[in-house]
Amino acid sequence: MLPYALLAGAVLTSLNVPGALAAAHRANRALHFVVKRNTSASVTVDVPISAPSSAYTVGRDLVGLSIEGDRWAEWVGLVEKNEYLITLLENLADITGQPPNIRVGADSQDHTFLNQSVPVATATFPASSTATPYPEASNVEVSSAYYDLSRYLPKGTHVVWGVNLLSNDTDNAVAEAQAITSTFAKGGASEAAGVVLDAILIGNEPDLYANHGYRLSSTWTPSAFVDQWESFAQAIINATGLNPQATEIWFGAMDISSNIASWAPFSPENLFATGVLNSSFSPYIKTYSQHHYQSSVCSDVSGPSAEIGTFMNKATIRSNISLFDPDIAYVKSNGLAYIFGETNSISCHGYAGVSNTAAAALWAIDYTLQAVVHGISKLYFHDGIGYKYNWIQPVYLDRSPLDDSPASLPAHIQPEYYAPILIANFLGNALTTHITELAIPTSSDASSYISGYAGYNSGSGALERAVLVNLNPFLSTNNVTQADRPSTTVSLSLGTTDCPTSINVRRLKIGYADDTSGLSFGGISYETSDGKPSGKAVVETVKVAKDGTVSVVVSDSEAVLVAFEK
């Protein structure tokens, strides 16, 4: 028996839904933030000194990376490892003690076929265009060596691999699964490198197969999908001896939420009604994977609701995530974890001037932590070579990701990479952390642009850190100098019992929200040719006054991490 399990599903949502989610958090008075903006507005925010019972528990592997599989060999390296990518992943491991989880596949997995005569991989791509400079491959042929490249990932990395469901070729899916499990089995190349297979994902966004002409809309029902999924899963289990105690089969991988009326047929409720959770496959199904993007330019390259001011809007972020509340509650009531198995800013590779800017870093911080307090346990941010919304462009590019014009771009990070850096520092190296959102009273203007979260020791429940995000867009086009940049003073008012004596503050420094480079966190930049951190750490230490107060100024388009010291 091999130590693996299977994943079922992956749903995609590419929506921008207006309206704010009203915060409903129990006040546990002890620590307060008083927020002032230009001395005209103030608000007191209660911050529990110990973790509320309503806090959510997440692992240090909260934030992972989803990688388009068609150019996997370029991501990790072919003859030798891609040191640039590995360094950037190890930067995160240095903070949390564990590399980010990696999911490989996405759209490409449903166009991939095993061919052992191929040295590693060969792919056929559609023509590039101004709107899509780097399209996904229309056909990918790979040998076992393609999956063996997982060995180049940092030791301790947990991986999810996808197999092809769309082609309806069971033999091909089984051959892919055998190649995958072989490299992670005892003595396999990836196992020897200390890389772990967490799950196999059968198909990518199967709820959209009929929309794209791959299945008949009249017959492609939840029941038909589950029947086909079970057939593939059984064949894979029989061929590989998959051990559900070690490896899952993710279920879901759907694209649309159940409470969007036109897509209700592929809701978790309807999928589970087929009896799949009561079948022999139940031990393998531990995770439900949903795909979600805050907005989309798939059919409108002008970017509907994709301007920075709308994109990084606090209410927009909340309304997008609250959309999934019924699904999350239902899935968790059935004993499964609910994750965003593929996510990012704007679907169809992002939108130039938004997804590749500092605004995306601020958005991703608030979006990720907001997802946590809605019960989402992991998020995999999707990247593909040349995509606009990437954390990382891992190789040299000879065409611009923005408009397909000729370019000469060395491997580099994009601003969104700073989001997992800050979140990793927020979580630290503990296995788990309790997280709660800080309720900003709606009577204050600050409630529309300040977000706050507190993190607690999962053992003692003691308050350890807080994140504050100012989502007001400070843009280069506003003709406002840095000297006149608006800011909000956050005055922390602490009780006198068991009170911290000081705070340490590190800032995600951003020139303008529409900047595409020049960011730093705590004085450290990752915008180096080798991916290694550079710069001198900048940590502001502020003592708590005798009356239990201490203040932090948060500029528009800035995030801060506060650590509490006793």
Coordinates of C-alpha atoms in Angstrom, one line a residue:
M1 CA 0.0 0.0 0.0
L2 CA 1.3 3.4 -0.9
P3 CA 0.7 6.3 1.6
Y4 CA -1.5 8.5 -0.5
A5 CA -5.1 9.8 -0.8
L6 CA -7.3 11.4 -3.4
L7 CA -9.0 14.8 -3.9
A8 CA -12.3 15.3 -5.5
G9 CA -13.2 18.5 -7.2
A10 CA -12.4 22.2 -7.6
V11 CA -14.9 24.9 -8.2
L12 CA -14.1 28.3 -9.7
T13 CA -15.8 31.6 -8.9
S14 CA -14.9 34.8 -10.8
L15 CA -17.2 37.3 -9.3
N16 CA -17.2 40.8 -7.9
V17 CA -20.3 41.1 -5.7
P18 CA -21.1 44.5 -4.1
G19 CA -22.1 44.9 -0.5
A20 CA -20.4 44.5 2.8
L21 CA -20.5 41.7 5.2
A22 CA -21.5 43.0 8.6
A23 CA -19.0 42.0 11.3
A24 CA -20.5 40.0 14.1
H25 CA -17.8 39.4 16.7
R26 CA -18.2 39.0 20.4
A27 CA -16.5 41.7 22.3
N28 CA -14.0 40.4 24.8
R29 CA -12.8 43.7 26.3
A30 CA -9.2 44.0 27.4
L31 CA -7.2 45.5 24.6
H32 CA -8.5 48.4 22.5
F33 CA -7.5 50.1 19.2
V34 CA -8.5 53.7 19.0
V35 CA -8.4 54.7 15.3
K36 CA -8.1 58.3 14.3
R37 CA -7.9 59.7 10.7
N38 CA -6.8 63.2 10.2
T39 CA -7.9 63.9 13.8
S40 CA -11.5 63.9 12.6
A41 CA -12.5 60.3 13.1
S42 CA -11.8 57.9 15.9
V43 CA -12.9 54.4 16.8
T44 CA -12.3 52.0 19.6
V45 CA -11.7 48.4 18.7
D46 CA -11.8 45.7 21.4
V47 CA -9.0 43.2 21.1
P48 CA -9.3 40.1 23.3
I49 CA -6.2 39.4 25.4
S50 CA -6.9 35.7 25.1
A51 CA -8.4 33.9 22.2
P52 CA -12.2 34.0 22.0
S53 CA -14.0 30.7 21.7
S54 CA -15.1 31.8 18.3
A55 CA -11.5 32.1 17.0
Y56 CA -10.6 29.9 14.0
T57 CA -7.6 27.6 14.2
V58 CA -5.3 27.4 11.1
G59 CA -2.0 25.8 10.4
R60 CA 1.2 27.5 9.4
D61 CA 0.6 26.1 5.9
L62 CA -2.4 28.4 5.5
V63 CA -1.1 29.9 2.3
G64 CA 0.0 27.7 -0.6
L65 CA 1.0 28.1 -4.2
S66 CA -1.0 26.6 -7.2
I67 CA 1.1 26.2 -10.3
E68 CA -0.1 25.8 -13.9
G69 CA 1.3 22.5 -14.9
D70 CA 2.1 23.0 -18.6
R71 CA 5.4 24.7 -17.9
W72 CA 6.2 22.8 -14.6
A73 CA 9.7 22.0 -15.8
E74 CA 10.5 25.7 -16.1
W75 CA 9.2 26.4 -12.7
V76 CA 11.3 23.9 -10.7
G77 CA 14.1 23.3 -13.2
L78 CA 14.9 20.6 -15.8
V79 CA 18.5 19.5 -15.6
E80 CA 19.0 21.2 -12.2
K81 CA 16.7 23.0 -9.8
N82 CA 15.6 26.5 -10.4
E83 CA 17.5 28.1 -7.5
Y84 CA 15.6 31.4 -7.8
L85 CA 12.2 29.7 -7.2
I86 CA 13.5 27.4 -4.5
T87 CA 15.1 30.4 -2.6
L88 CA 11.8 32.3 -2.7
L89 CA 9.9 29.2 -1.3
E90 CA 12.6 28.7 1.3
N91 CA 12.3 32.3 2.4
L92 CA 8.8 31.4 3.6
A93 CA 10.0 28.2 5.2
D94 CA 12.6 30.1 7.1
I95 CA 9.8 32.1 8.8
T96 CA 7.2 29.3 9.5
G97 CA 9.4 26.2 9.6
Q98 CA 7.6 24.7 6.6
P99 CA 7.7 25.4 2.9
P100 CA 4.4 26.5 1.3
N101 CA 2.2 23.7 0.0
I102 CA 2.3 23.3 -3.8
R103 CA -0.6 22.3 -6.1
V104 CA 0.4 21.4 -9.7
G105 CA -2.0 21.1 -12.5
A106 CA -5.0 23.4 -13.0
D107 CA -6.4 23.8 -16.5
S108 CA -3.3 22.0 -17.9
Q109 CA -3.9 18.8 -16.0
D110 CA -7.1 18.2 -18.1
H111 CA -5.0 18.4 -21.3
T112 CA -2.1 16.3 -20.1
F113 CA -1.3 12.7 -21.3
L114 CA 1.3 10.3 -20.2
N115 CA 3.8 9.3 -22.9
Q116 CA 6.9 7.6 -21.7
S117 CA 8.7 8.2 -25.0
V118 CA 8.8 11.9 -24.2
P119 CA 12.0 12.8 -22.3
V120 CA 10.2 15.0 -19.8
A121 CA 7.4 17.1 -21.3
T122 CA 6.3 18.7 -24.5
A123 CA 3.4 21.2 -24.9
T124 CA 1.4 22.8 -27.6
F125 CA 0.2 26.3 -27.0
P126 CA -2.3 28.5 -28.7
A127 CA -1.1 31.8 -30.2
S128 CA -0.4 34.5 -27.8
S129 CA -2.4 37.8 -27.8
T130 CA -2.4 41.2 -26.2
A131 CA -5.0 40.0 -23.7
T132 CA -3.4 36.6 -23.0
P133 CA 0.4 36.8 -23.6
Y134 CA 1.0 33.4 -22.1
P135 CA -2.0 31.1 -22.7
E136 CA -2.4 27.6 -21.2
A137 CA -1.3 24.7 -23.3
S138 CA -3.9 23.0 -25.4
N139 CA -2.0 19.7 -25.2
V140 CA 0.7 18.4 -22.9
E141 CA 2.6 15.1 -23.1
V142 CA 4.7 14.0 -20.2
S143 CA 6.7 11.1 -19.0
S144 CA 7.4 9.9 -15.4
A145 CA 10.4 12.3 -15.4
Y146 CA 7.9 15.2 -15.3
Y147 CA 6.6 14.2 -12.0
D148 CA 10.0 13.3 -10.7
L149 CA 10.9 17.0 -10.9
S150 CA 9.0 17.4 -7.6
R151 CA 12.2 16.4 -6.0
Y152 CA 13.6 19.9 -6.6
L153 CA 11.1 21.4 -4.2
P154 CA 12.4 22.3 -0.7
K155 CA 12.6 19.4 1.7
G156 CA 9.3 19.1 3.7
T157 CA 7.1 20.5 0.9
H158 CA 3.6 18.9 0.7
V159 CA 2.3 18.6 -2.9
V160 CA -1.0 18.1 -4.6
W161 CA -0.9 16.7 -8.1
G162 CA -3.8 16.8 -10.6
V163 CA -4.7 14.1 -13.2
N164 CA -6.8 14.4 -16.4
L165 CA -10.5 13.8 -16.1
L166 CA -11.7 15.9 -19.0
S167 CA -10.5 13.5 -21.7
N168 CA -12.5 10.7 -20.2
D169 CA -9.6 8.4 -20.6
T170 CA -9.3 6.2 -17.4
D171 CA -6.2 4.5 -18.6
N172 CA -4.4 7.8 -19.0
A173 CA -5.5 9.0 -15.6
V174 CA -4.3 5.8 -14.0
A175 CA -0.9 6.0 -15.8
E176 CA -0.5 9.5 -14.5
A177 CA -1.4 8.5 -11.0
Q178 CA 1.0 5.6 -11.1
A179 CA 3.8 8.0 -12.2
I180 CA 2.9 10.4 -9.4
T181 CA 2.7 7.9 -6.6
S182 CA 5.9 6.2 -7.8
T183 CA 8.1 9.3 -7.3
F184 CA 6.6 9.7 -3.8
A185 CA 6.8 6.1 -2.8
K186 CA 9.7 4.7 -0.7
G187 CA 12.8 5.0 -2.8
G188 CA 11.3 7.3 -5.3
A189 CA 13.1 10.5 -6.3
S190 CA 10.7 12.9 -4.6
E191 CA 10.4 10.8 -1.5
A192 CA 14.2 10.6 -1.2
A193 CA 14.2 14.4 -1.4
G194 CA 11.8 14.7 1.6
V195 CA 8.9 15.9 -0.5
V196 CA 5.5 14.6 0.4
L197 CA 2.4 13.8 -1.7
D198 CA -0.7 15.1 0.2
A199 CA -3.3 14.5 -2.4
I200 CA -4.4 13.7 -6.0
L201 CA -7.0 15.9 -7.7
I202 CA -9.1 14.2 -10.4
G203 CA -10.1 16.9 -13.0
N204 CA -10.1 20.6 -12.9
E205 CA -13.3 22.6 -12.6
P206 CA -15.6 19.8 -13.9
D207 CA -18.7 21.9 -13.3
L208 CA -17.6 23.9 -16.4
Y209 CA -17.0 21.0 -18.8
A210 CA -20.4 21.4 -20.4
N211 CA -20.0 25.1 -20.8
H212 CA -16.8 24.6 -22.7
G213 CA -18.2 21.9 -24.9
Y214 CA -16.5 18.9 -23.3
R215 CA -19.7 17.3 -22.1
L216 CA -23.4 17.5 -23.1
S217 CA -25.2 20.1 -20.9
S218 CA -28.3 17.9 -20.9
T219 CA -26.5 14.9 -19.3
W220 CA -23.6 16.5 -17.4
T221 CA -25.2 16.5 -13.9
P222 CA -23.7 16.2 -10.4
S223 CA -24.7 12.5 -10.5
A224 CA -22.9 12.0 -13.9
F225 CA -19.8 13.8 -12.6
V226 CA -19.7 11.7 -9.4
D227 CA -20.2 8.5 -11.3
Q228 CA -17.2 9.3 -13.5
W229 CA -15.2 10.6 -10.6
E230 CA -15.8 7.3 -8.7
S231 CA -14.9 5.3 -11.7
F232 CA -11.6 7.1 -12.1
A233 CA -10.9 7.0 -8.3
Q234 CA -11.5 3.3 -8.1
A235 CA -9.2 2.6 -11.0
I236 CA -6.5 4.8 -9.4
I237 CA -6.9 3.1 -6.0
N238 CA -6.7 -0.3 -7.5
A239 CA -3.6 0.5 -9.6
T240 CA -1.6 2.4 -6.9
G241 CA -2.7 0.9 -3.6
L242 CA -3.5 4.4 -2.4
N243 CA -3.5 4.7 1.4
P244 CA -6.2 7.1 2.6
Q245 CA -4.3 7.7 5.9
A246 CA -1.5 9.4 4.0
T247 CA -2.9 10.8 0.8
E248 CA -6.3 12.2 -0.1
I249 CA -8.4 12.5 -3.2
W250 CA -9.6 16.1 -3.1
F251 CA -13.3 16.4 -3.8
G252 CA -14.8 19.3 -5.6
A253 CA -12.5 21.5 -7.6
M254 CA -15.6 23.3 -8.6
D255 CA -15.8 26.8 -10.1
I256 CA -19.1 28.2 -8.9
S257 CA -20.7 28.6 -5.5
S258 CA -24.0 26.8 -4.8
N259 CA -25.9 30.0 -3.9
I260 CA -25.3 31.4 -7.4
A261 CA -28.6 30.2 -8.9
S262 CA -27.4 29.3 -12.4
W263 CA -24.7 27.0 -10.9
A264 CA -26.7 25.5 -8.1
P265 CA -26.6 22.0 -9.7
F266 CA -23.0 21.5 -8.8
S267 CA -23.3 22.7 -5.2
P268 CA -21.7 20.6 -2.4
E269 CA -25.3 19.7 -1.3
N270 CA -26.2 18.2 -4.6
L271 CA -22.8 16.5 -5.0
F272 CA -23.0 14.9 -1.6
A273 CA -26.6 13.9 -2.2
T274 CA -25.2 11.3 -4.6
G275 CA -24.0 9.4 -1.6
V276 CA -20.3 9.8 -2.4
L277 CA -19.5 10.4 1.3
N278 CA -21.2 7.2 2.3
S279 CA -19.4 5.1 -0.3
S280 CA -16.2 3.1 -0.2
F281 CA -14.4 6.3 -1.3
S282 CA -15.3 8.2 1.9
P283 CA -12.0 7.5 3.7
Y284 CA -10.2 9.2 0.8
I285 CA -12.3 12.4 0.8
K286 CA -11.2 14.8 3.5
T287 CA -11.1 18.1 1.7
Y288 CA -13.6 20.0 -0.5
S289 CA -11.8 22.3 -2.9
Q290 CA -13.4 25.4 -4.3
H291 CA -11.9 27.8 -6.9
H292 CA -12.5 31.5 -6.5
Y293 CA -11.3 34.8 -8.0
Q294 CA -12.5 38.1 -6.8
S295 CA -13.2 39.4 -10.3
S296 CA -12.8 38.3 -13.9
V297 CA -11.6 39.5 -17.3
C298 CA -12.3 36.3 -19.1
S299 CA -14.9 37.8 -21.3
D300 CA -14.3 41.5 -20.8
V301 CA -10.6 42.5 -21.1
S302 CA -11.5 46.0 -20.0
G303 CA -11.7 44.7 -16.5
P304 CA -15.2 44.9 -15.0
S305 CA -15.0 46.2 -11.5
A306 CA -11.2 45.7 -11.7
E307 CA -10.0 49.2 -10.9
I308 CA -7.8 49.4 -7.9
G309 CA -10.3 51.4 -5.8
T310 CA -12.9 48.8 -6.3
F311 CA -10.6 45.8 -6.2
M312 CA -9.0 46.5 -2.8
N313 CA -12.2 47.7 -1.2
K314 CA -13.0 46.1 2.2
A315 CA -16.7 45.6 1.5
T316 CA -16.0 44.0 -1.9
I317 CA -13.5 41.5 -0.3
R318 CA -16.1 40.5 2.3
S319 CA -19.0 40.2 0.0
N320 CA -17.0 37.9 -2.2
I321 CA -16.0 35.5 0.6
S322 CA -19.4 35.6 2.4
L323 CA -20.9 34.2 -0.8
F324 CA -19.5 30.8 0.3
D325 CA -20.8 30.8 3.9
P326 CA -23.6 28.3 3.2
D327 CA -21.3 25.9 1.4
I328 CA -18.6 26.2 4.0
A329 CA -21.1 25.4 6.8
Y330 CA -22.5 22.4 4.9
V331 CA -19.1 21.0 3.9
K332 CA -17.7 21.3 7.5
S333 CA -20.9 19.8 8.9
N334 CA -20.0 16.7 6.9
G335 CA -16.6 16.5 8.5
L336 CA -14.5 17.8 5.5
A337 CA -12.1 20.7 5.4
Y338 CA -13.1 23.6 3.0
I339 CA -10.3 25.2 1.1
F340 CA -9.8 27.6 -1.8
G341 CA -7.8 25.1 -3.9
E342 CA -7.2 27.8 -6.6
T343 CA -7.6 31.5 -6.1
N344 CA -6.1 34.9 -6.9
S345 CA -7.2 38.4 -7.8
I346 CA -8.8 38.4 -11.2
S347 CA -9.4 35.2 -13.3
C348 CA -7.9 34.6 -16.8
H349 CA -4.4 35.5 -15.6
G350 CA -5.2 38.8 -13.9
Y351 CA -5.6 42.4 -15.0
A352 CA -2.7 44.8 -15.8
G353 CA -2.4 47.7 -13.5
V354 CA -4.2 45.9 -10.7
S355 CA -3.1 42.2 -10.3
N356 CA 0.6 43.1 -10.7
T357 CA 0.6 46.1 -8.3
A358 CA 1.1 46.7 -4.6
A359 CA -2.7 46.8 -4.2
A360 CA -2.7 43.1 -4.9
A361 CA -0.4 42.5 -1.9
L362 CA -2.8 44.5 0.4
W363 CA -5.8 42.7 -1.1
A364 CA -4.3 39.3 -0.6
I365 CA -3.5 39.9 3.1
D366 CA -7.0 41.0 3.9
Y367 CA -8.6 38.4 1.6
T368 CA -6.6 35.5 3.1
L369 CA -7.3 36.4 6.7
Q370 CA -10.9 37.2 5.9
A371 CA -11.2 33.7 4.4
V372 CA -9.9 32.2 7.6
V373 CA -12.6 33.9 9.7
H374 CA -15.2 32.4 7.4
G375 CA -13.9 28.9 8.0
I376 CA -11.6 28.4 5.0
S377 CA -8.6 26.5 6.2
K378 CA -6.2 26.8 3.2
L379 CA -5.7 28.9 0.1
Y380 CA -3.6 28.1 -2.9
F381 CA -2.8 31.2 -4.9
H382 CA -2.5 30.4 -8.6
D383 CA 0.5 31.3 -10.7
G384 CA 1.5 30.5 -14.2
I385 CA 4.5 31.6 -16.2
G386 CA 3.8 35.1 -17.6
Y387 CA 0.5 35.5 -15.7
K388 CA -0.2 39.0 -14.4
Y389 CA -1.3 38.0 -10.9
N390 CA 1.7 35.9 -10.0
W391 CA 3.7 36.0 -6.8
I392 CA 6.7 34.9 -8.8
Q393 CA 7.8 35.1 -12.4
P394 CA 10.3 32.2 -12.1
V395 CA 12.1 32.4 -15.4
Y396 CA 13.3 35.0 -18.0
L397 CA 10.5 36.3 -20.2
D398 CA 11.0 37.7 -23.7
R399 CA 7.4 39.0 -23.9
S400 CA 5.6 41.3 -21.5
P401 CA 3.0 39.6 -19.4
L402 CA 0.9 42.8 -19.6
D403 CA 0.5 43.2 -23.4
D404 CA 2.6 40.6 -25.2
S405 CA 5.0 43.3 -26.4
P406 CA 8.7 42.3 -26.8
A407 CA 10.5 42.5 -23.5
S408 CA 13.6 41.3 -21.7
L409 CA 12.6 40.4 -18.1
P410 CA 14.7 38.4 -15.8
A411 CA 13.1 36.2 -13.2
H412 CA 11.5 38.4 -10.5
I413 CA 8.9 38.6 -7.8
Q414 CA 5.7 40.7 -8.1
P415 CA 4.2 42.7 -5.3
E416 CA 1.8 40.0 -4.2
Y417 CA 4.7 37.9 -2.9
Y418 CA 4.9 40.2 0.1
A419 CA 1.4 39.0 1.2
P420 CA 2.6 35.5 2.1
I421 CA 5.7 37.0 3.6
L422 CA 3.6 39.1 6.0
I423 CA 1.1 36.4 6.7
A424 CA 4.0 33.9 7.5
N425 CA 5.4 36.4 10.0
F426 CA 1.9 36.8 11.5
L427 CA 1.5 33.0 11.9
G428 CA 5.1 32.3 13.0
N429 CA 6.5 28.8 13.3
A430 CA 3.9 27.3 15.6
L431 CA 2.0 24.4 14.1
T432 CA -1.3 26.2 14.6
T433 CA -2.6 29.7 15.4
H434 CA -5.9 31.0 16.6
I435 CA -7.2 33.9 14.6
T436 CA -10.1 36.3 15.1
E437 CA -11.1 39.4 13.2
L438 CA -11.1 42.7 15.1
A439 CA -14.5 44.3 14.8
I440 CA -14.3 48.0 13.6
P441 CA -17.6 49.7 14.8
T442 CA -19.6 50.7 11.7
S443 CA -20.3 54.0 13.3
S444 CA -16.8 55.1 12.3
D445 CA -15.6 56.0 8.8
A446 CA -12.5 53.8 9.6
S447 CA -14.8 50.7 9.4
S448 CA -14.9 51.1 5.6
Y449 CA -11.1 50.9 5.1
I450 CA -9.3 49.5 8.2
S451 CA -9.1 45.8 8.6
G452 CA -7.7 44.1 11.7
Y453 CA -6.9 40.5 12.8
A454 CA -5.4 39.1 16.0
G455 CA -3.4 35.9 16.4
Y456 CA -3.2 33.8 19.5
N457 CA -1.0 31.1 20.8
S458 CA -2.9 27.8 20.2
G459 CA -1.7 26.4 23.4
S460 CA -2.1 29.1 26.0
G461 CA -4.5 31.2 24.0
A462 CA -2.4 34.3 24.7
L463 CA -2.4 37.3 22.3
E464 CA 0.7 37.3 20.3
R465 CA 0.3 39.4 17.1
A466 CA -2.1 41.6 15.2
V467 CA -2.3 42.7 11.6
L468 CA -3.8 46.1 10.5
V469 CA -4.4 46.8 6.9
N470 CA -5.3 50.3 5.6
L471 CA -7.2 49.6 2.3
N472 CA -7.6 53.2 1.2
P473 CA -6.0 53.4 -2.2
F474 CA -3.0 55.9 -2.3
L475 CA -2.3 56.2 -6.0
S476 CA 0.4 57.9 -8.0
T477 CA -2.3 59.4 -10.2
N478 CA -3.8 61.3 -7.3
N479 CA -1.1 63.9 -7.4
V480 CA -0.6 63.8 -3.6
T481 CA 3.0 63.8 -2.3
Q482 CA 4.3 61.3 0.2
A483 CA 4.5 64.1 2.7
D484 CA 0.8 64.7 2.4
R485 CA -0.1 61.0 2.4
P486 CA -3.2 60.4 4.6
S487 CA -2.8 58.1 7.6
T488 CA -4.8 56.7 10.5
T489 CA -3.5 56.7 14.0
V490 CA -4.3 53.4 15.8
S491 CA -4.1 54.0 19.5
L492 CA -4.0 50.7 21.5
S493 CA -5.6 51.1 24.8
L494 CA -4.7 48.2 27.1
G495 CA -6.1 47.0 30.3
T496 CA -3.8 47.1 33.4
T497 CA -4.1 43.3 34.0
D498 CA -1.6 41.1 32.2
C499 CA -0.8 44.0 29.9
P500 CA 1.9 43.9 27.3
T501 CA 4.8 46.3 28.1
S502 CA 5.7 47.1 24.5
I503 CA 4.9 46.4 20.9
N504 CA 7.2 45.7 18.0
V505 CA 5.9 47.0 14.6
R506 CA 7.0 46.0 11.1
R507 CA 5.5 47.7 8.1
L508 CA 4.7 46.6 4.6
K509 CA 6.1 49.8 3.0
I510 CA 4.5 50.8 -0.3
G511 CA 5.1 53.9 -2.3
Y512 CA 1.8 53.9 -4.1
A513 CA -0.9 51.2 -4.4
D514 CA -0.3 51.1 -8.2
D515 CA 3.4 50.6 -7.8
T516 CA 4.8 47.3 -9.3
S517 CA 8.0 47.2 -7.4
G518 CA 9.9 48.9 -4.6
L519 CA 8.1 47.3 -1.7
S520 CA 9.6 46.1 1.6
F521 CA 8.5 44.4 4.7
G522 CA 10.2 45.4 8.0
G523 CA 12.9 47.0 5.9
I524 CA 13.6 43.8 4.0
S525 CA 13.3 43.6 0.2
Y526 CA 12.9 40.4 -1.8
E527 CA 13.3 42.1 -5.1
T528 CA 16.8 40.7 -5.7
S529 CA 18.3 38.8 -8.6
D530 CA 18.7 35.7 -6.5
G531 CA 15.5 35.9 -4.4
K532 CA 17.4 36.3 -1.2
P533 CA 16.2 38.9 1.3
S534 CA 18.2 42.1 1.3
G535 CA 18.3 45.2 3.5
K536 CA 18.5 46.1 7.2
A537 CA 15.6 45.0 9.4
V538 CA 13.5 47.9 10.6
V539 CA 11.4 47.2 13.7
E540 CA 9.7 50.0 15.6
T541 CA 9.6 49.3 19.4
V542 CA 7.1 51.4 21.3
K543 CA 6.6 51.1 25.0
V544 CA 3.1 51.0 26.5
A545 CA 2.4 54.0 28.6
K546 CA 1.5 53.7 32.3
D547 CA -2.1 54.3 31.4
G548 CA -2.0 51.3 29.1
T549 CA -2.0 53.1 25.7
V550 CA 0.3 52.9 22.7
S551 CA -0.2 54.2 19.2
V552 CA 0.6 53.0 15.7
V553 CA 0.2 55.2 12.6
V554 CA -1.0 53.3 9.5
S555 CA -0.8 55.1 6.2
D556 CA -3.2 54.7 3.4
S557 CA -2.2 51.6 1.4
E558 CA -0.1 50.1 4.1
A559 CA -0.2 47.1 6.3
V560 CA 1.5 46.6 9.7
L561 CA 2.3 43.6 11.8
V562 CA 2.2 44.3 15.6
A563 CA 3.9 41.9 18.0
F564 CA 3.0 42.1 21.7
E565 CA 5.8 41.8 24.2
K566 CA 5.6 41.4 28.0

